[in-house]
Tab-separated table of C-alpha atoms in Angstrom:
chain	number	residue	atom	x	y	z
A	1	MET	CA	-24.318	-17.054	-2.899
A	2	THR	CA	-21.312	-14.876	-3.647
A	3	ARG	CA	-22.300	-11.259	-4.211
A	4	TRP	CA	-19.766	-10.577	-6.980
A	5	LEU	CA	-18.940	-6.946	-7.685
A	6	THR	CA	-20.679	-5.311	-10.627
A	7	LYS	CA	-18.448	-4.243	-13.492
A	8	GLU	CA	-18.585	-0.631	-12.272
A	9	GLN	CA	-17.836	-1.548	-8.650
A	10	GLN	CA	-14.960	-3.696	-9.835
A	11	SER	CA	-13.598	-0.846	-11.918
A	12	HIS	CA	-13.656	1.595	-8.958
A	13	TRP	CA	-12.008	-1.017	-6.743
A	14	ARG	CA	-9.214	-1.480	-9.279
A	15	SER	CA	-8.762	2.291	-9.563
A	16	TRP	CA	-8.372	2.531	-5.800
A	17	LEU	CA	-5.886	-0.355	-5.703
A	18	THR	CA	-3.833	1.093	-8.551
A	19	ALA	CA	-3.876	4.654	-7.233
A	20	SER	CA	-2.881	3.656	-3.714
A	21	THR	CA	-0.117	1.306	-4.827
A	22	VAL	CA	1.365	3.534	-7.533
A	23	LEU	CA	1.140	6.688	-5.435
A	24	ARG	CA	3.039	5.110	-2.560
A	25	GLU	CA	5.573	3.766	-5.037
A	26	GLN	CA	6.054	7.160	-6.693
A	27	LEU	CA	6.398	9.126	-3.442
A	28	SER	CA	8.757	6.499	-2.082
A	29	ARG	CA	10.925	6.673	-5.208
A	30	GLU	CA	11.102	10.466	-5.000
A	31	LEU	CA	12.059	10.342	-1.310
A	32	GLN	CA	14.666	7.718	-2.106
A	33	ASP	CA	16.162	9.575	-5.062
A	34	LEU	CA	16.237	12.979	-3.411
A	35	HIS	CA	16.865	12.084	0.221
A	36	GLY	CA	17.730	8.394	0.533
A	37	LEU	CA	14.598	7.682	2.581
A	38	THR	CA	11.723	5.224	2.076
A	39	MET	CA	8.096	6.186	2.777
A	40	THR	CA	8.286	4.009	5.900
A	41	ASP	CA	11.430	5.840	7.090
A	42	TYR	CA	9.652	9.126	6.480
A	43	GLU	CA	6.464	8.068	8.271
A	44	ILE	CA	8.441	6.949	11.303
A	45	LEU	CA	10.375	10.238	11.401
A	46	VAL	CA	7.054	12.149	11.244
A	47	ARG	CA	5.463	10.062	14.017
A	48	LEU	CA	8.465	10.545	16.307
A	49	SER	CA	8.689	14.273	15.580
A	50	GLU	CA	5.053	14.717	16.597
A	51	ARG	CA	5.797	13.606	20.169
A	52	GLU	CA	7.067	16.181	22.623
A	53	THR	CA	9.739	13.739	23.774
A	54	ASN	CA	10.616	12.718	20.180
A	55	ALA	CA	10.221	9.139	21.415
A	56	ILE	CA	7.687	6.323	21.012
A	57	ARG	CA	7.608	2.843	22.577
A	58	MET	CA	8.458	0.227	19.972
A	59	SER	CA	5.195	-1.607	20.653
A	60	ASP	CA	3.165	1.582	20.065
A	61	LEU	CA	5.183	2.404	16.963
A	62	ALA	CA	4.386	-1.063	15.569
A	63	THR	CA	0.668	-0.311	16.003
A	64	LEU	CA	0.970	3.156	14.440
A	65	THR	CA	2.939	1.980	11.421
A	66	LEU	CA	1.057	-1.333	11.017
A	67	LEU	CA	4.359	-3.180	10.908
A	68	SER	CA	4.859	-6.484	12.686
A	69	ARG	CA	7.203	-6.333	15.685
A	70	SER	CA	9.927	-8.117	13.745
A	71	ARG	CA	9.625	-5.954	10.606
A	72	LEU	CA	9.667	-2.813	12.746
A	73	SER	CA	12.724	-4.071	14.551
A	74	HIS	CA	14.614	-4.534	11.246
A	75	GLN	CA	13.331	-1.158	10.078
A	76	ILE	CA	14.611	0.578	13.229
A	77	ASP	CA	17.935	-1.302	12.939
A	78	ARG	CA	18.417	0.238	9.492
A	79	MET	CA	17.396	3.704	10.658
A	80	GLU	CA	19.694	3.396	13.686
A	81	ALA	CA	22.598	2.441	11.414
A	82	ALA	CA	21.829	5.554	9.336
A	83	GLY	CA	21.910	7.641	12.524
A	84	LEU	CA	18.267	8.750	12.230
A	85	VAL	CA	16.990	7.166	15.434
A	86	SER	CA	18.376	5.565	18.567
A	87	ARG	CA	16.955	2.963	20.944
A	88	GLU	CA	16.716	3.189	24.709
A	89	VAL	CA	15.248	1.056	27.449
A	90	CYS	CA	11.899	2.521	28.613
A	91	PRO	CA	12.496	4.349	31.889
A	92	ASP	CA	9.177	3.092	33.301
A	93	ASP	CA	9.341	-0.483	32.007
A	94	ARG	CA	12.691	-2.213	31.651
A	95	ARG	CA	11.303	-4.811	29.253
A	96	GLY	CA	10.107	-2.105	26.848
A	97	GLN	CA	12.198	-0.170	24.326
A	98	LEU	CA	11.830	3.361	23.001
A	99	ALA	CA	12.673	4.547	19.493
A	100	ILE	CA	14.020	8.101	19.728
A	101	LEU	CA	14.524	10.677	17.005
A	102	THR	CA	18.161	11.849	16.864
A	103	PRO	CA	19.221	15.380	15.842
A	104	ALA	CA	20.283	13.869	12.489
A	105	GLY	CA	16.773	12.390	12.177
A	106	VAL	CA	15.209	15.806	12.801
A	107	LYS	CA	17.502	17.286	10.172
A	108	ALA	CA	16.689	14.536	7.630
A	109	LEU	CA	12.962	15.103	8.140
A	110	GLU	CA	13.278	18.878	7.812
A	111	THR	CA	15.323	18.492	4.651
A	112	ALA	CA	12.987	15.967	3.030
A	113	ALA	CA	9.638	17.478	4.062
A	114	PRO	CA	9.378	20.293	1.468
A	115	ASP	CA	10.062	17.912	-1.438
A	116	HIS	CA	7.753	15.268	-0.030
A	117	VAL	CA	4.889	17.747	0.440
A	118	GLU	CA	5.493	18.971	-3.104
A	119	GLY	CA	5.130	15.379	-4.291
A	120	VAL	CA	1.919	14.851	-2.313
A	121	ARG	CA	0.511	18.009	-3.905
A	122	LYS	CA	1.641	17.182	-7.414
A	123	HIS	CA	0.510	13.548	-7.484
A	124	PHE	CA	-2.487	13.680	-5.163
A	125	VAL	CA	-3.980	16.989	-3.956
A	126	ASP	CA	-3.546	19.047	-7.134
A	127	VAL	CA	-4.772	16.250	-9.436
A	128	LEU	CA	-8.283	16.754	-8.045
A	129	THR	CA	-10.687	19.671	-7.671
A	130	ASP	CA	-11.336	20.815	-4.100
A	131	ALA	CA	-14.712	19.053	-4.105
A	132	GLU	CA	-13.231	15.806	-5.427
A	133	TYR	CA	-10.437	15.963	-2.887
A	134	LYS	CA	-12.876	16.452	-0.012
A	135	ALA	CA	-15.094	13.619	-1.229
A	136	LEU	CA	-12.078	11.336	-1.500
A	137	GLY	CA	-10.842	12.283	1.967
A	138	SER	CA	-14.243	11.780	3.583
A	139	ALA	CA	-14.761	8.399	1.946
A	140	ALA	CA	-11.269	7.317	2.972
A	141	ARG	CA	-12.015	8.476	6.539
A	142	LYS	CA	-15.151	6.301	6.679
A	143	ILE	CA	-13.171	3.294	5.482
A	144	ALA	CA	-10.353	3.972	7.947
A	145	ASP	CA	-12.874	4.361	10.803
A	146	HIS	CA	-14.559	1.108	9.852
A	147	LEU	CA	-11.247	-0.751	9.759
A	148	GLU	CA	-9.952	0.763	12.978
A	149	GLY	CA	-13.185	-0.247	14.700
A	150	LEU	CA	-12.766	-3.942	13.824
B	1	MET	CA	8.490	28.586	-0.675
B	2	THR	CA	7.036	25.271	0.408
B	3	ARG	CA	3.307	25.122	-0.111
B	4	TRP	CA	2.539	23.153	3.075
B	5	LEU	CA	-0.799	21.348	3.203
B	6	THR	CA	-3.597	23.038	5.123
B	7	LYS	CA	-4.821	21.226	8.223
B	8	GLU	CA	-7.829	19.921	6.277
B	9	GLN	CA	-5.743	18.777	3.299
B	10	GLN	CA	-3.360	17.057	5.687
B	11	SER	CA	-6.231	15.315	7.419
B	12	HIS	CA	-7.627	13.947	4.124
B	13	TRP	CA	-4.166	12.817	3.073
B	14	ARG	CA	-3.715	10.928	6.353
B	15	SER	CA	-7.166	9.347	5.950
B	16	TRP	CA	-6.185	8.112	2.494
B	17	LEU	CA	-2.866	6.756	3.726
B	18	THR	CA	-4.476	4.988	6.675
B	19	ALA	CA	-7.380	3.588	4.684
B	20	SER	CA	-5.188	2.252	1.887
B	21	THR	CA	-2.614	0.718	4.223
B	22	VAL	CA	-5.056	-0.802	6.715
B	23	LEU	CA	-7.409	-2.081	4.009
B	24	ARG	CA	-4.625	-3.927	2.223
B	25	GLU	CA	-3.430	-5.298	5.538
B	26	GLN	CA	-6.910	-6.506	6.515
B	27	LEU	CA	-7.693	-8.150	3.162
B	28	SER	CA	-4.264	-9.743	3.131
B	29	ARG	CA	-4.752	-11.144	6.626
B	30	GLU	CA	-8.136	-12.594	5.687
B	31	LEU	CA	-6.706	-14.210	2.546
B	32	GLN	CA	-3.827	-15.584	4.586
B	33	ASP	CA	-5.984	-16.945	7.404
B	34	LEU	CA	-8.641	-18.476	5.170
B	35	HIS	CA	-6.614	-19.523	2.134
B	36	GLY	CA	-2.891	-19.175	2.866
B	37	LEU	CA	-2.483	-16.489	0.178
B	38	THR	CA	-1.128	-12.924	0.328
B	39	MET	CA	-2.763	-10.043	-1.569
B	40	THR	CA	0.163	-10.167	-3.981
B	41	ASP	CA	-0.343	-13.907	-4.586
B	42	TYR	CA	-4.015	-13.229	-5.196
B	43	GLU	CA	-3.387	-10.321	-7.566
B	44	ILE	CA	-0.968	-12.414	-9.617
B	45	LEU	CA	-3.449	-15.293	-9.823
B	46	VAL	CA	-6.139	-12.833	-11.017
B	47	ARG	CA	-3.858	-11.276	-13.647
B	48	LEU	CA	-2.850	-14.673	-15.028
B	49	SER	CA	-6.442	-15.955	-15.046
B	50	GLU	CA	-7.527	-12.969	-17.123
B	51	ARG	CA	-5.287	-14.037	-20.032
B	52	GLU	CA	-6.637	-16.559	-22.480
B	53	THR	CA	-3.356	-18.457	-22.278
B	54	ASN	CA	-3.197	-18.175	-18.459
B	55	ALA	CA	0.342	-16.907	-19.011
B	56	ILE	CA	2.161	-13.554	-18.788
B	57	ARG	CA	5.774	-12.672	-19.560
B	58	MET	CA	7.683	-12.039	-16.343
B	59	SER	CA	8.710	-8.578	-17.540
B	60	ASP	CA	5.063	-7.632	-18.225
B	61	LEU	CA	3.966	-9.108	-14.909
B	62	ALA	CA	6.548	-6.940	-13.136
B	63	THR	CA	4.989	-3.860	-14.762
B	64	LEU	CA	1.438	-4.950	-13.916
B	65	THR	CA	2.193	-5.736	-10.281
B	66	LEU	CA	4.605	-2.822	-9.763
B	67	LEU	CA	7.174	-5.232	-8.349
B	68	SER	CA	10.851	-4.967	-9.185
B	69	ARG	CA	12.192	-7.816	-11.338
B	70	SER	CA	14.009	-9.331	-8.376
B	71	ARG	CA	11.049	-9.085	-5.984
B	72	LEU	CA	8.760	-10.612	-8.617
B	73	SER	CA	11.252	-13.402	-9.164
B	74	HIS	CA	11.230	-14.283	-5.423
B	75	GLN	CA	7.459	-13.971	-5.409
B	76	ILE	CA	7.092	-16.387	-8.338
B	77	ASP	CA	9.606	-18.763	-6.711
B	78	ARG	CA	7.346	-18.980	-3.676
B	79	MET	CA	4.218	-19.434	-5.775
B	80	GLU	CA	5.956	-22.071	-7.862
B	81	ALA	CA	6.977	-23.961	-4.700
B	82	ALA	CA	3.307	-23.832	-3.630
B	83	GLY	CA	2.321	-25.283	-7.017
B	84	LEU	CA	0.229	-22.240	-8.021
B	85	VAL	CA	2.272	-21.207	-11.058
B	86	SER	CA	4.993	-22.617	-13.258
B	87	ARG	CA	7.698	-20.954	-15.364
B	88	GLU	CA	8.469	-21.604	-18.991
B	89	VAL	CA	10.823	-20.123	-21.553
B	90	CYS	CA	8.919	-17.772	-23.903
B	91	PRO	CA	8.307	-19.616	-27.162
B	92	ASP	CA	8.975	-16.457	-29.204
B	93	ASP	CA	11.925	-15.122	-27.228
B	94	ARG	CA	14.311	-17.549	-25.587
B	95	ARG	CA	15.685	-14.919	-23.211
B	96	GLY	CA	12.215	-14.222	-21.800
B	97	GLN	CA	10.267	-16.256	-19.263
B	98	LEU	CA	6.547	-16.808	-18.849
B	99	ALA	CA	4.688	-17.241	-15.571
B	100	ILE	CA	1.828	-19.698	-16.127
B	101	LEU	CA	-1.175	-20.435	-13.958
B	102	THR	CA	-1.324	-24.136	-13.023
B	103	PRO	CA	-4.583	-26.068	-12.495
B	104	ALA	CA	-3.854	-25.842	-8.741
B	105	GLY	CA	-3.521	-22.057	-9.151
B	106	VAL	CA	-6.905	-21.871	-10.885
B	107	LYS	CA	-8.406	-23.922	-8.069
B	108	ALA	CA	-6.811	-21.734	-5.371
B	109	LEU	CA	-8.186	-18.599	-7.031
B	110	GLU	CA	-11.668	-20.072	-7.415
B	111	THR	CA	-11.672	-21.151	-3.787
B	112	ALA	CA	-10.415	-17.823	-2.418
B	113	ALA	CA	-12.399	-15.453	-4.659
B	114	PRO	CA	-15.804	-15.609	-2.895
B	115	ASP	CA	-14.267	-14.837	0.523
B	116	HIS	CA	-12.037	-12.130	-0.918
B	117	VAL	CA	-14.942	-10.405	-2.682
B	118	GLU	CA	-16.932	-10.636	0.536
B	119	GLY	CA	-14.039	-8.855	2.288
B	120	VAL	CA	-13.830	-6.151	-0.376
B	121	ARG	CA	-17.564	-5.543	0.054
B	122	LYS	CA	-17.514	-5.589	3.831
B	123	HIS	CA	-14.474	-3.330	4.324
B	124	PHE	CA	-14.731	-1.098	1.255
B	125	VAL	CA	-17.823	-1.078	-1.008
B	126	ASP	CA	-20.515	-1.479	1.676
B	127	VAL	CA	-18.926	1.038	4.047
B	128	LEU	CA	-19.909	3.823	1.632
B	129	THR	CA	-23.120	5.004	-0.026
B	130	ASP	CA	-23.322	4.466	-3.790
B	131	ALA	CA	-22.582	8.164	-4.383
B	132	GLU	CA	-19.584	8.137	-2.038
B	133	TYR	CA	-18.264	4.974	-3.638
B	134	LYS	CA	-18.532	6.452	-7.129
B	135	ALA	CA	-16.854	9.692	-6.041
B	136	LEU	CA	-14.043	7.714	-4.427
B	137	GLY	CA	-13.578	5.554	-7.507
B	138	SER	CA	-13.547	8.503	-9.913
B	139	ALA	CA	-11.047	10.439	-7.813
B	140	ALA	CA	-8.823	7.360	-7.538
B	141	ARG	CA	-9.062	6.920	-11.343
B	142	LYS	CA	-7.848	10.499	-11.898
B	143	ILE	CA	-4.908	9.917	-9.594
B	144	ALA	CA	-4.068	6.588	-11.216
B	145	ASP	CA	-4.275	8.172	-14.704
B	146	HIS	CA	-2.003	11.010	-13.607
B	147	LEU	CA	0.559	8.584	-12.169
B	148	GLU	CA	0.427	6.218	-15.134
B	149	GLY	CA	1.007	9.174	-17.447
B	150	LEU	CA	4.266	10.170	-15.729
Protein backbone atom coordinates (compact mmCIF):
# COMPACT_ATOMS: atom_id res chain seq x y z
CA MET A 1 0.00 0.00 0.00
CA THR A 2 1.46 3.34 -1.01
CA ARG A 3 1.49 5.80 1.88
CA TRP A 4 0.64 8.88 -0.19
CA LEU A 5 1.45 12.25 1.34
CA THR A 6 -1.39 14.14 2.98
CA LYS A 7 -2.36 17.42 1.35
CA GLU A 8 -0.43 19.34 4.02
CA GLN A 9 2.68 17.16 3.72
CA GLN A 10 2.53 17.54 -0.04
CA SER A 11 2.26 21.30 0.29
CA HIS A 12 5.34 21.52 2.56
CA TRP A 13 7.27 19.25 0.20
CA ARG A 14 6.42 21.51 -2.74
CA SER A 15 7.44 24.59 -0.75
CA TRP A 16 10.81 23.01 -0.02
CA LEU A 17 11.32 22.02 -3.66
CA THR A 18 10.38 25.48 -4.92
CA ALA A 19 12.42 27.35 -2.33
CA SER A 20 15.54 25.28 -2.88
CA THR A 21 15.34 25.43 -6.67
CA VAL A 22 14.44 29.11 -6.97
CA LEU A 23 16.93 30.21 -4.32
CA ARG A 24 19.81 28.47 -6.06
CA GLU A 25 18.64 29.94 -9.36
CA GLN A 26 18.44 33.47 -7.94
CA LEU A 27 21.83 33.38 -6.20
CA SER A 28 23.40 31.87 -9.29
CA ARG A 29 21.93 34.60 -11.50
CA GLU A 30 23.23 37.32 -9.18
CA LEU A 31 26.71 35.77 -9.12
CA GLN A 32 26.62 35.48 -12.89
CA ASP A 33 25.43 39.04 -13.50
CA LEU A 34 27.76 40.68 -11.01
CA HIS A 35 30.82 38.46 -11.21
CA GLY A 36 30.50 36.03 -14.11
CA LEU A 37 30.45 33.02 -11.78
CA THR A 38 27.95 30.17 -11.33
CA MET A 39 27.00 28.84 -7.88
CA THR A 40 29.08 25.74 -8.69
CA ASP A 41 32.12 27.91 -9.57
CA TYR A 42 31.63 29.78 -6.32
CA GLU A 43 31.25 26.62 -4.22
CA ILE A 44 34.43 25.17 -5.69
CA LEU A 45 36.36 28.39 -5.01
CA VAL A 46 35.12 28.32 -1.38
CA ARG A 47 36.05 24.65 -0.89
CA LEU A 48 39.56 25.21 -2.28
CA SER A 49 40.08 28.38 -0.24
CA GLU A 50 39.26 26.50 2.96
CA ARG A 51 42.27 24.21 2.52
CA GLU A 52 45.63 25.39 3.79
CA THR A 53 47.23 24.27 0.53
CA ASN A 54 44.41 25.78 -1.59
CA ALA A 55 44.26 22.37 -3.29
CA ILE A 56 41.91 19.38 -3.29
CA ARG A 57 42.21 16.02 -5.08
CA MET A 58 39.76 15.86 -7.97
CA SER A 59 38.22 12.67 -6.56
CA ASP A 60 37.60 14.35 -3.18
CA LEU A 61 36.26 17.47 -4.86
CA ALA A 62 33.77 15.31 -6.79
CA THR A 63 32.50 13.92 -3.47
CA LEU A 64 32.30 17.37 -1.86
CA THR A 65 30.46 18.97 -4.75
CA LEU A 66 28.29 15.92 -5.56
CA LEU A 67 29.32 16.16 -9.19
CA SER A 68 30.14 13.09 -11.25
CA ARG A 69 33.81 12.73 -12.19
CA SER A 70 33.06 13.70 -15.78
CA ARG A 71 30.91 16.73 -14.91
CA LEU A 72 33.56 17.93 -12.45
CA SER A 73 36.21 17.50 -15.09
CA HIS A 74 34.28 19.73 -17.54
CA GLN A 75 33.61 22.18 -14.72
CA ILE A 76 37.32 22.41 -13.84
CA ASP A 77 38.20 22.73 -17.55
CA ARG A 78 36.01 25.84 -17.73
CA MET A 79 37.42 27.28 -14.51
CA GLU A 80 40.97 26.56 -15.70
CA ALA A 81 40.26 28.37 -18.97
CA ALA A 82 39.01 31.34 -16.91
CA GLY A 83 42.26 31.25 -14.91
CA LEU A 84 40.53 30.52 -11.59
CA VAL A 85 42.11 27.14 -10.91
CA SER A 86 44.94 25.01 -12.23
CA ARG A 87 45.50 21.25 -12.28
CA GLU A 88 48.55 19.37 -11.09
CA VAL A 89 49.51 15.74 -10.73
CA CYS A 90 49.22 14.66 -7.06
CA PRO A 91 52.72 14.57 -5.59
CA ASP A 92 51.91 11.41 -3.61
CA ASP A 93 49.95 9.56 -6.30
CA ARG A 94 50.83 10.04 -9.95
CA ARG A 95 47.46 8.75 -11.12
CA GLY A 96 45.62 11.39 -9.08
CA GLN A 97 45.09 15.05 -9.98
CA LEU A 98 44.78 18.12 -7.77
CA ALA A 99 42.62 21.17 -8.45
CA ILE A 100 44.45 24.24 -7.14
CA LEU A 101 43.15 27.74 -6.50
CA THR A 102 45.15 30.33 -8.48
CA PRO A 103 45.79 33.90 -7.26
CA ALA A 104 43.13 35.02 -9.77
CA GLY A 105 40.74 32.49 -8.19
CA VAL A 106 41.42 33.92 -4.73
CA LYS A 107 40.78 37.40 -6.09
CA ALA A 108 37.53 36.34 -7.82
CA LEU A 109 36.27 34.77 -4.59
CA GLU A 110 37.18 37.82 -2.50
CA THR A 111 35.47 40.11 -4.99
CA ALA A 112 32.29 38.04 -5.24
CA ALA A 113 31.91 37.06 -1.57
CA PRO A 114 30.41 40.31 -0.19
CA ASP A 115 27.69 40.39 -2.87
CA HIS A 116 27.00 36.69 -2.52
CA VAL A 117 26.65 36.92 1.27
CA GLU A 118 24.35 39.91 0.79
CA GLY A 119 22.21 37.75 -1.50
CA VAL A 120 22.12 34.87 1.00
CA ARG A 121 20.98 37.33 3.67
CA LYS A 122 18.41 39.05 1.50
CA HIS A 123 16.80 35.94 0.02
CA PHE A 124 17.28 33.46 2.85
CA VAL A 125 18.44 34.55 6.33
CA ASP A 126 16.59 37.87 6.58
CA VAL A 127 13.32 36.46 5.18
CA LEU A 128 12.88 34.49 8.41
CA THR A 129 12.80 35.30 12.12
CA ASP A 130 15.75 34.00 14.15
CA ALA A 131 13.60 31.17 15.52
CA GLU A 132 12.35 30.18 12.07
CA TYR A 133 15.87 30.28 10.69
CA LYS A 134 17.17 28.03 13.46
CA ALA A 135 14.30 25.58 13.02
CA LEU A 136 14.94 25.46 9.29
CA GLY A 137 18.67 24.93 9.77
CA SER A 138 18.20 22.17 12.34
CA ALA A 139 15.66 20.33 10.20
CA ALA A 140 17.94 20.63 7.17
CA ARG A 141 20.83 19.29 9.28
CA LYS A 142 18.81 16.20 10.25
CA ILE A 143 17.97 15.55 6.60
CA ALA A 144 21.58 16.07 5.52
CA ASP A 145 22.81 13.73 8.29
CA HIS A 146 20.30 11.08 7.25
CA LEU A 147 21.35 11.31 3.60
CA GLU A 148 25.06 11.35 4.35
CA GLY A 149 24.62 8.25 6.49
CA LEU A 150 23.09 6.22 3.64
CA MET B 1 30.46 47.00 5.23
CA THR B 2 29.74 43.37 4.45
CA ARG B 3 27.43 41.81 6.99
CA TRP B 4 29.15 38.40 7.04
CA LEU B 5 27.12 35.49 8.39
CA THR B 6 27.79 34.43 11.97
CA LYS B 7 29.25 30.96 12.44
CA GLU B 8 25.80 29.63 13.39
CA GLN B 9 24.06 31.30 10.43
CA GLN B 10 26.74 29.93 8.14
CA SER B 11 26.28 26.45 9.55
CA HIS B 12 22.49 26.51 8.95
CA TRP B 13 23.02 27.83 5.44
CA ARG B 14 25.44 24.99 4.66
CA SER B 15 22.97 22.46 6.12
CA TRP B 16 20.26 23.79 3.81
CA LEU B 17 22.54 23.71 0.79
CA THR B 18 23.71 20.17 1.53
CA ALA B 19 20.25 18.84 2.33
CA SER B 20 18.65 20.32 -0.78
CA THR B 21 21.43 19.20 -3.11
CA VAL B 22 21.87 15.70 -1.70
CA LEU B 23 18.13 15.08 -1.40
CA ARG B 24 17.52 15.94 -5.03
CA GLU B 25 20.47 13.80 -6.02
CA GLN B 26 19.23 10.82 -3.99
CA LEU B 27 15.63 10.99 -5.23
CA SER B 28 16.86 11.43 -8.78
CA ARG B 29 19.12 8.40 -8.50
CA GLU B 30 16.28 6.27 -7.14
CA LEU B 31 13.95 7.38 -9.94
CA GLN B 32 16.68 6.66 -12.47
CA ASP B 33 17.57 3.23 -11.09
CA LEU B 34 14.00 2.05 -10.61
CA HIS B 35 12.20 3.79 -13.47
CA GLY B 36 14.74 5.38 -15.83
CA LEU B 37 13.45 8.89 -15.05
CA THR B 38 15.22 12.02 -13.76
CA MET B 39 13.63 14.32 -11.16
CA THR B 40 13.04 16.82 -13.95
CA ASP B 41 11.27 14.19 -16.09
CA TYR B 42 9.15 13.31 -13.09
CA GLU B 43 8.29 16.92 -12.26
CA ILE B 44 7.22 17.57 -15.84
CA LEU B 45 5.04 14.45 -15.88
CA VAL B 46 3.40 15.61 -12.61
CA ARG B 47 2.78 19.13 -13.92
CA LEU B 48 1.20 17.85 -17.13
CA SER B 49 -0.93 15.28 -15.30
CA GLU B 50 -2.37 18.00 -13.08
CA ARG B 51 -3.96 19.76 -16.08
CA GLU B 52 -7.34 18.57 -17.25
CA THR B 53 -6.07 18.61 -20.83
CA ASN B 54 -2.76 16.92 -19.89
CA ALA B 55 -1.13 19.75 -21.82
CA ILE B 56 0.87 22.90 -20.99
CA ARG B 57 2.25 25.60 -23.27
CA MET B 58 6.02 25.29 -23.54
CA SER B 59 6.48 28.88 -22.38
CA ASP B 60 4.38 28.24 -19.25
CA LEU B 61 6.18 24.96 -18.61
CA ALA B 62 9.51 26.81 -18.73
CA THR B 63 8.24 29.15 -16.00
CA LEU B 64 6.89 26.29 -13.88
CA THR B 65 10.05 24.20 -14.10
CA LEU B 66 12.46 27.16 -13.91
CA LEU B 67 14.24 25.87 -17.01
CA SER B 68 15.43 28.19 -19.75
CA ARG B 69 13.53 27.85 -23.04
CA SER B 70 16.46 26.07 -24.66
CA ARG B 71 17.05 23.65 -21.77
CA LEU B 72 13.33 22.85 -21.65
CA SER B 73 13.34 22.26 -25.39
CA HIS B 74 16.18 19.69 -25.07
CA GLN B 75 14.42 18.17 -22.08
CA ILE B 76 11.16 17.76 -24.02
CA ASP B 77 13.09 16.36 -27.00
CA ARG B 78 14.43 13.60 -24.77
CA MET B 79 11.03 12.91 -23.24
CA GLU B 80 9.44 12.87 -26.67
CA ALA B 81 12.04 10.35 -27.90
CA ALA B 82 11.15 8.21 -24.86
CA GLY B 83 7.47 8.44 -25.83
CA LEU B 84 6.44 10.19 -22.59
CA VAL B 85 5.22 13.44 -24.14
CA SER B 86 4.36 14.81 -27.55
CA ARG B 87 4.40 18.34 -28.98
CA GLU B 88 1.61 20.09 -30.80
CA VAL B 89 1.06 23.56 -32.18
CA CYS B 90 -1.18 25.60 -29.83
CA PRO B 91 -4.68 25.65 -31.30
CA ASP B 92 -5.17 29.30 -30.26
CA ASP B 93 -1.72 30.61 -31.14
CA ARG B 94 0.14 29.11 -34.06
CA ARG B 95 3.50 30.42 -32.86
CA GLY B 96 3.15 28.60 -29.53
CA GLN B 97 3.73 24.93 -28.79
CA LEU B 98 2.09 22.60 -26.30
CA ALA B 99 3.77 19.75 -24.45
CA ILE B 100 1.23 16.94 -24.02
CA LEU B 101 1.34 13.90 -21.78
CA THR B 102 1.03 10.68 -23.80
CA PRO B 103 -0.67 7.51 -22.49
CA ALA B 104 2.85 6.08 -22.02
CA GLY B 105 3.71 9.18 -19.96
CA VAL B 106 0.66 8.65 -17.75
CA LYS B 107 1.69 5.02 -17.29
CA ALA B 108 5.30 5.95 -16.46
CA LEU B 109 4.11 8.44 -13.84
CA GLU B 110 1.67 5.97 -12.29
CA THR B 111 4.38 3.32 -12.14
CA ALA B 112 7.04 5.60 -10.64
CA ALA B 113 4.85 7.56 -8.19
CA PRO B 114 4.59 4.97 -5.37
CA ASP B 115 8.38 4.48 -5.23
CA HIS B 116 9.03 8.20 -5.49
CA VAL B 117 6.61 9.02 -2.66
CA GLU B 118 8.23 6.28 -0.59
CA GLY B 119 11.59 8.00 -1.19
CA VAL B 120 10.23 11.42 -0.25
CA ARG B 121 8.91 9.92 2.99
CA LYS B 122 12.04 7.97 3.80
CA HIS B 123 14.57 10.75 3.10
CA PHE B 124 12.51 13.83 4.00
CA VAL B 125 9.13 13.58 5.77
CA ASP B 126 9.91 10.67 8.12
CA VAL B 127 13.34 12.00 9.09
CA LEU B 128 11.62 14.81 11.03
CA THR B 129 8.99 15.03 13.76
CA ASP B 130 5.63 16.48 12.70
CA ALA B 131 6.52 19.81 14.37
CA GLU B 132 9.92 19.96 12.68
CA TYR B 133 8.39 19.11 9.33
CA LYS B 134 5.78 21.85 9.66
CA ALA B 135 8.39 24.40 10.72
CA LEU B 136 10.56 23.44 7.77
CA GLY B 137 7.66 23.67 5.34
CA SER B 138 6.49 27.06 6.64
CA ALA B 139 9.99 28.53 6.50
CA ALA B 140 10.47 27.19 2.97
CA ARG B 141 7.09 28.72 1.99
CA LYS B 142 8.20 32.15 3.24
CA ILE B 143 11.40 31.90 1.23
CA ALA B 144 9.56 30.71 -1.87
CA ASP B 145 7.01 33.55 -1.52
CA HIS B 146 9.81 36.09 -1.15
CA LEU B 147 11.60 34.78 -4.24
CA GLU B 148 8.44 34.53 -6.33
CA GLY B 149 7.62 38.12 -5.42
CA LEU B 150 10.91 39.46 -6.80
